[in-house]
Tab-separated table of C-alpha atoms in Angstrom:
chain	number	residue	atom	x	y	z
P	1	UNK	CA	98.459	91.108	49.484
P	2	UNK	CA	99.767	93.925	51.781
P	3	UNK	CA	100.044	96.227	48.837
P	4	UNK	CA	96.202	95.719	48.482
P	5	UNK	CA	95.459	97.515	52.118
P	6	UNK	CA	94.666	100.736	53.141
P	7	UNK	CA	96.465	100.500	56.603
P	8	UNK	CA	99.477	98.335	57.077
P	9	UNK	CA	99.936	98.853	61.091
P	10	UNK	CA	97.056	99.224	63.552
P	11	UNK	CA	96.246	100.351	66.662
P	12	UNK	CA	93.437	98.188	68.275
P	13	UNK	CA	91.363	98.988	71.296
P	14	UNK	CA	89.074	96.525	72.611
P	15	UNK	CA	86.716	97.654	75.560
P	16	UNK	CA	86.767	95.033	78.931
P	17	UNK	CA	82.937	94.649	78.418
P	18	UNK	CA	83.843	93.303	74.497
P	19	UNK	CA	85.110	90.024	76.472
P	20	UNK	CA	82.095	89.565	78.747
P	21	UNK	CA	79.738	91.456	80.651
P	22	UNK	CA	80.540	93.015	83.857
P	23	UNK	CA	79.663	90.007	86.555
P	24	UNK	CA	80.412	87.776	84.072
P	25	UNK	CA	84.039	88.452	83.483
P	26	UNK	CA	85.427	86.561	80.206
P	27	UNK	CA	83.049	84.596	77.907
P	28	UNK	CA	85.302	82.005	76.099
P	29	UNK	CA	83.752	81.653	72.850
P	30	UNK	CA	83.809	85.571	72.335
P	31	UNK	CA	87.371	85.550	73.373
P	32	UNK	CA	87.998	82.937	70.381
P	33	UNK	CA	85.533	84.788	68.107
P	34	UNK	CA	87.684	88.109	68.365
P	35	UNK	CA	90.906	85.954	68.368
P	36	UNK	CA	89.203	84.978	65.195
P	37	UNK	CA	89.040	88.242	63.525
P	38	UNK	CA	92.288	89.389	64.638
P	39	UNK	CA	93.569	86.615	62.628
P	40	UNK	CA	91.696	87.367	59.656
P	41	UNK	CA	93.799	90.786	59.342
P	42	UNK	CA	97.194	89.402	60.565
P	43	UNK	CA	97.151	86.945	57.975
P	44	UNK	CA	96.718	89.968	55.503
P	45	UNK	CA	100.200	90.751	56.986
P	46	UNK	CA	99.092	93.536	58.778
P	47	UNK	CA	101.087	94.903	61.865
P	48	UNK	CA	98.776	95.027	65.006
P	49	UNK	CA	98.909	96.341	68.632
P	50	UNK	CA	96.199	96.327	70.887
P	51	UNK	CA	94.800	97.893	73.930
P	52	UNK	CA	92.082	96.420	75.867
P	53	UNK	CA	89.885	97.440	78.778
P	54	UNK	CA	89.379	96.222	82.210
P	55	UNK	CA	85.796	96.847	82.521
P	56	UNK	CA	84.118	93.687	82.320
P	57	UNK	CA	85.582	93.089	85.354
P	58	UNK	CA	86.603	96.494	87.639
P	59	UNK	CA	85.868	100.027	87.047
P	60	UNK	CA	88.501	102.217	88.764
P	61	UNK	CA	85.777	105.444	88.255
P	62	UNK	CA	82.523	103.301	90.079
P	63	UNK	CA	85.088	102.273	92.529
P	64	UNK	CA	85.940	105.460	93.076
P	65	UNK	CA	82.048	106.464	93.749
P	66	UNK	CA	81.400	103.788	96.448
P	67	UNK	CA	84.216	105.465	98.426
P	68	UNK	CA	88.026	103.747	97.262
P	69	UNK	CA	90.801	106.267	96.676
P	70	UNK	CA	90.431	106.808	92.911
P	71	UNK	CA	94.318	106.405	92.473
P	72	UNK	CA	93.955	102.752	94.201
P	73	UNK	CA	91.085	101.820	92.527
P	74	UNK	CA	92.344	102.937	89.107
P	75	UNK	CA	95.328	100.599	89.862
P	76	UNK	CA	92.892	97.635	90.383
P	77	UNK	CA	91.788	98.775	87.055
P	78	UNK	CA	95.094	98.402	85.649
P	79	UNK	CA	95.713	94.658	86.648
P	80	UNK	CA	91.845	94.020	85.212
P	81	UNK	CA	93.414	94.625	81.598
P	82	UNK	CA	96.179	92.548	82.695
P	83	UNK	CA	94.165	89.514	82.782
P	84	UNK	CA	92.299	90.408	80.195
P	85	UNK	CA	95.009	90.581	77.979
P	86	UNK	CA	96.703	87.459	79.066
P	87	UNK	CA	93.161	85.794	78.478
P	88	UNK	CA	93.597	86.942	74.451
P	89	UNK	CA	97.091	86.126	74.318
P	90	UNK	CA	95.952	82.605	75.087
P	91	UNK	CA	93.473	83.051	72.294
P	92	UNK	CA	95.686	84.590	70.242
P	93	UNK	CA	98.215	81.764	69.858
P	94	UNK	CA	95.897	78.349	69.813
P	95	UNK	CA	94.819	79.939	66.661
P	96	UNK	CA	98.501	79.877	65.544
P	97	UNK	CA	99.091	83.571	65.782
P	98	UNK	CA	103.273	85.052	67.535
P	99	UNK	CA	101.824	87.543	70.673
P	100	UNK	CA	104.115	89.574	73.411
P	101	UNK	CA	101.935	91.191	76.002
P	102	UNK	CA	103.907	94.377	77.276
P	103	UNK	CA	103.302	96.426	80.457
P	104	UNK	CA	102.920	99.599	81.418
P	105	UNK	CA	103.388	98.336	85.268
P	106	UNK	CA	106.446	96.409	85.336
P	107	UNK	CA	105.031	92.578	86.430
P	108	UNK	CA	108.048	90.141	84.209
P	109	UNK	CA	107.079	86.957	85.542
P	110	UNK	CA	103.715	87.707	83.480
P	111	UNK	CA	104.985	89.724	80.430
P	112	UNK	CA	107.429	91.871	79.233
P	113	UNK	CA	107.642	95.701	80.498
P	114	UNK	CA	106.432	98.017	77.842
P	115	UNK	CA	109.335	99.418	75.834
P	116	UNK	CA	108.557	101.560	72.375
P	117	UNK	CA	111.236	100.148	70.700
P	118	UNK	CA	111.057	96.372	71.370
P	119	UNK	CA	106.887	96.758	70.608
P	120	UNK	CA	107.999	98.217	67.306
P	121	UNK	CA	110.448	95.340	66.464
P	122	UNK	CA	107.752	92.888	67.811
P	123	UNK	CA	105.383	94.704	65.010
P	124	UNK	CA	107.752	94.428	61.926
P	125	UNK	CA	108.260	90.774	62.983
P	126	UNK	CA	104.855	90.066	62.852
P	127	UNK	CA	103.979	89.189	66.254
P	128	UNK	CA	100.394	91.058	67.844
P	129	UNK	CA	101.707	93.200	70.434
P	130	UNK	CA	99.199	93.369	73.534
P	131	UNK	CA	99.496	96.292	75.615
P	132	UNK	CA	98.321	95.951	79.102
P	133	UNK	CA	98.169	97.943	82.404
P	134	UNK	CA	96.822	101.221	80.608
P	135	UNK	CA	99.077	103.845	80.572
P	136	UNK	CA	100.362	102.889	83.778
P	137	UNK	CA	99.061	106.453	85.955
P	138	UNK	CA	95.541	106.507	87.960
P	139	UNK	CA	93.109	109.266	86.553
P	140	UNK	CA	93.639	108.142	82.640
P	141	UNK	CA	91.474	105.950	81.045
P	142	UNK	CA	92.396	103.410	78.539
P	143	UNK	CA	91.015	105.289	75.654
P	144	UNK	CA	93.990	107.326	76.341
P	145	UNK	CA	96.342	104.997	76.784
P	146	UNK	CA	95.198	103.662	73.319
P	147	UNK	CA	95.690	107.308	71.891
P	148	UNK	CA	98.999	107.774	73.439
P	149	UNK	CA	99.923	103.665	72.259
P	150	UNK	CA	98.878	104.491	68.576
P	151	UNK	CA	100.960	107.653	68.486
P	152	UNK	CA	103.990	106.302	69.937
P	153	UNK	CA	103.929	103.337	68.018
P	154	UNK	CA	103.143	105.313	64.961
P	155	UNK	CA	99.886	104.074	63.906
P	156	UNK	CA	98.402	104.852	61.147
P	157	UNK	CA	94.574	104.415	62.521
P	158	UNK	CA	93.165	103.613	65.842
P	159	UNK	CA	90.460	101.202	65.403
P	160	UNK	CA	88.001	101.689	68.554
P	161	UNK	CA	85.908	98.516	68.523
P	162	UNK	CA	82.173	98.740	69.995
P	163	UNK	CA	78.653	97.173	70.022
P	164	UNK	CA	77.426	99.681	67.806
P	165	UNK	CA	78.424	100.337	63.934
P	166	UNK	CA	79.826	104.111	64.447
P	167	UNK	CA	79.431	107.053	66.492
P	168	UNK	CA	75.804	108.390	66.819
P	169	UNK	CA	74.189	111.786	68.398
P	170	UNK	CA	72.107	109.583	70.690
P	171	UNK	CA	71.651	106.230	71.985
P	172	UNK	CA	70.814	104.040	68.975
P	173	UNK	CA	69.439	101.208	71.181
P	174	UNK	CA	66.893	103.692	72.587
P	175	UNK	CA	66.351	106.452	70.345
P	176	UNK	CA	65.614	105.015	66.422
P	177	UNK	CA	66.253	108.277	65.137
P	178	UNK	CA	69.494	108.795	66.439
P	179	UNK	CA	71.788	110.235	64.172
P	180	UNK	CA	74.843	107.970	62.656
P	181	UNK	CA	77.782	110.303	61.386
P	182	UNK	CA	80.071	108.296	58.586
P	183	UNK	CA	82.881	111.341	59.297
P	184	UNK	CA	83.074	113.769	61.866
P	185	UNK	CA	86.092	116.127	62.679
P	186	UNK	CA	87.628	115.986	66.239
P	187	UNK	CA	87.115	119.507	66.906
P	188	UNK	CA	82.909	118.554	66.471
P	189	UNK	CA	83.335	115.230	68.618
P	190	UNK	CA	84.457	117.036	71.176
P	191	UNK	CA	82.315	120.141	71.370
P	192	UNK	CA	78.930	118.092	71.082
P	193	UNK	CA	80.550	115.662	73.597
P	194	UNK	CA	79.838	112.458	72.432
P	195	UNK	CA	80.759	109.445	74.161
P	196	UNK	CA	82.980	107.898	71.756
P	197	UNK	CA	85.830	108.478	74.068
P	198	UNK	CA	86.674	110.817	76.279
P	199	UNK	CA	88.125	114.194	75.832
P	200	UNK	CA	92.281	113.593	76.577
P	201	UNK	CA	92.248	110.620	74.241
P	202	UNK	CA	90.622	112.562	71.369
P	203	UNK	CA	92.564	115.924	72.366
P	204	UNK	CA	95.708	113.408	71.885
P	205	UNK	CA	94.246	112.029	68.351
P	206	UNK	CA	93.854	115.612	67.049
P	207	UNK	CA	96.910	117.047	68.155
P	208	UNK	CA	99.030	114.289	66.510
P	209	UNK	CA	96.852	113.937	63.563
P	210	UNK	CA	95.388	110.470	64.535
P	211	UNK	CA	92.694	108.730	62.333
P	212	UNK	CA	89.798	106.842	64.591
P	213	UNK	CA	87.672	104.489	62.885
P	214	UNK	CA	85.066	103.717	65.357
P	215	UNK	CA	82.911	100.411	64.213
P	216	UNK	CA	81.032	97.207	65.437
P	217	UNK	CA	83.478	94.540	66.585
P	218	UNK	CA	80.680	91.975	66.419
P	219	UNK	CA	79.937	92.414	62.919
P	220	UNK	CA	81.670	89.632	61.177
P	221	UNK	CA	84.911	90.464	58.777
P	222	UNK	CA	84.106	94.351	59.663
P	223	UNK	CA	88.374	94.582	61.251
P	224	UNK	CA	89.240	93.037	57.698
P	225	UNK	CA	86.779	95.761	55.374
P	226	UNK	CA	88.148	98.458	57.064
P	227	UNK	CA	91.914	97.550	55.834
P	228	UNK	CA	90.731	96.876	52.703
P	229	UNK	CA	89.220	100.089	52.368
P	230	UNK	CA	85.593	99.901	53.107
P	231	UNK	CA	84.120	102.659	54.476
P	232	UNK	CA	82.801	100.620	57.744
P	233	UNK	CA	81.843	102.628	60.949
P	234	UNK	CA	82.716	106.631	61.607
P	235	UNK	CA	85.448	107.987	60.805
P	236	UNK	CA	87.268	110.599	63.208
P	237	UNK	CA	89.907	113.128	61.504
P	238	UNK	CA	90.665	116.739	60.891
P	239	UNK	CA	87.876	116.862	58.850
P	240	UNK	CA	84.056	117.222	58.783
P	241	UNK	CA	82.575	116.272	55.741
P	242	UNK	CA	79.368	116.393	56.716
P	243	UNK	CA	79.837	120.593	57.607
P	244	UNK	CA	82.160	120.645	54.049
């Protein structure tokens, strides 16, 4: 069945606020439902890392507003996609799937430190590699940690999973006539500077020639179209087709 897919090793990257709004931390059942989908895709054989967010429960940047040192509160941050990634582990492995969490803070009574090399043998073994604890510095968000993850780990896509089913020129959930784009070069993302993610993480992707696929998590078997081929969300790359 691998032979059948369009990408054989992934780069994942869930946002906090994917696992429960902020206030309300972690909602089980859409913990299990993403568990769910992950599985989907793993079963296809595919090779998957992930990077997920610690906004449903801390943001180191708000923090940062109401008066916290921004490198302290970006460490809270941190240890908010700890949990959160020991919360889908959990997930991850009633539904029968093999899962190391790895991070970029050394913490090994909770999971292993992050080490390219070991995450890459974790991958060809089959086991979902979860990578916690950003990149491990204040100041960078984990957009960029997921950039920097997918390129060390050579990816051959990040998959940027949000509410919405691409990138858009405006709000679709207020503006109707907002704008989808199905492919849009990196170069354009970041001059109109839209808020798919911010400008280090897609200054990474272009430099390094990494694919982003941004697309609605919450649409059912939407992971598994995309490695089958389907053209499902916006595409991010070198180039523009819509200027072509």
């Amino acid at each position: 069945m691998v032979a059948e897919l369009k990408y054989r090793r992934i780069l994942l990257k869930l946002s906090g606020e994917a696992l429960g709004a902020q206030g309300n931390s972690i909602d089980a059942e859409t913990v299990r439902r993403i568990a769910s989908e992950v599985k989907r895709v793993h079963n296809l054989g595919v090779e998957i890392a992930m990077v997920v967010g610690g906004g449903n429960m801390w943001r180191g940047a708000y923090a940062a507003a109401t008066g916290i040192d921004r490198a302290t509160a970006d460490y809270v941050g941190m240890l908010a996609t700890v949990m959160n990634s020991l919360v889908l582990q959990d997930a991850m492995e009633k539904l029968g799937m093999v899962t190391r969490v790895q991070t970029a803070i050394e913490m090994p009574p909770v999971a292993e430190p992050f080490i390219r090399r070991r995450a890459e043998r974790h991958l060809e073994k089959g086991r979902v590699v979860i990578l916690a604890a950003g990149s491990g510095n204040p100041f960078f968000t984990t957009d960029t940690a997921a950039a920097l993850r997918a390129v060390e780990l050579n990816a051959q896509v990040l998959l940027k999973a949000t509410k919405v089913d691409g990138i858009y020129d405006d709000d679709p959930v207020h503006n109707p006539y907002a704008h989808k784009f199905e492919e849009l070069s990196y170069m354009r993302a970041l001059n109109m500077g839209l808020k798919v993610m911010d400008s280090t993480a897609l200054s990474l992707c272009k430099d390094n020639k990494m694919p982003i696929i941004v697309f609605n998590m919450q649409q059912e078997g939407a992971l598994e179209a995309i490695m089958r081929g389907a053209k499902c969300g916006t595409l991010v790359s070198e180039v523009d087709k819509e200027l072509a």
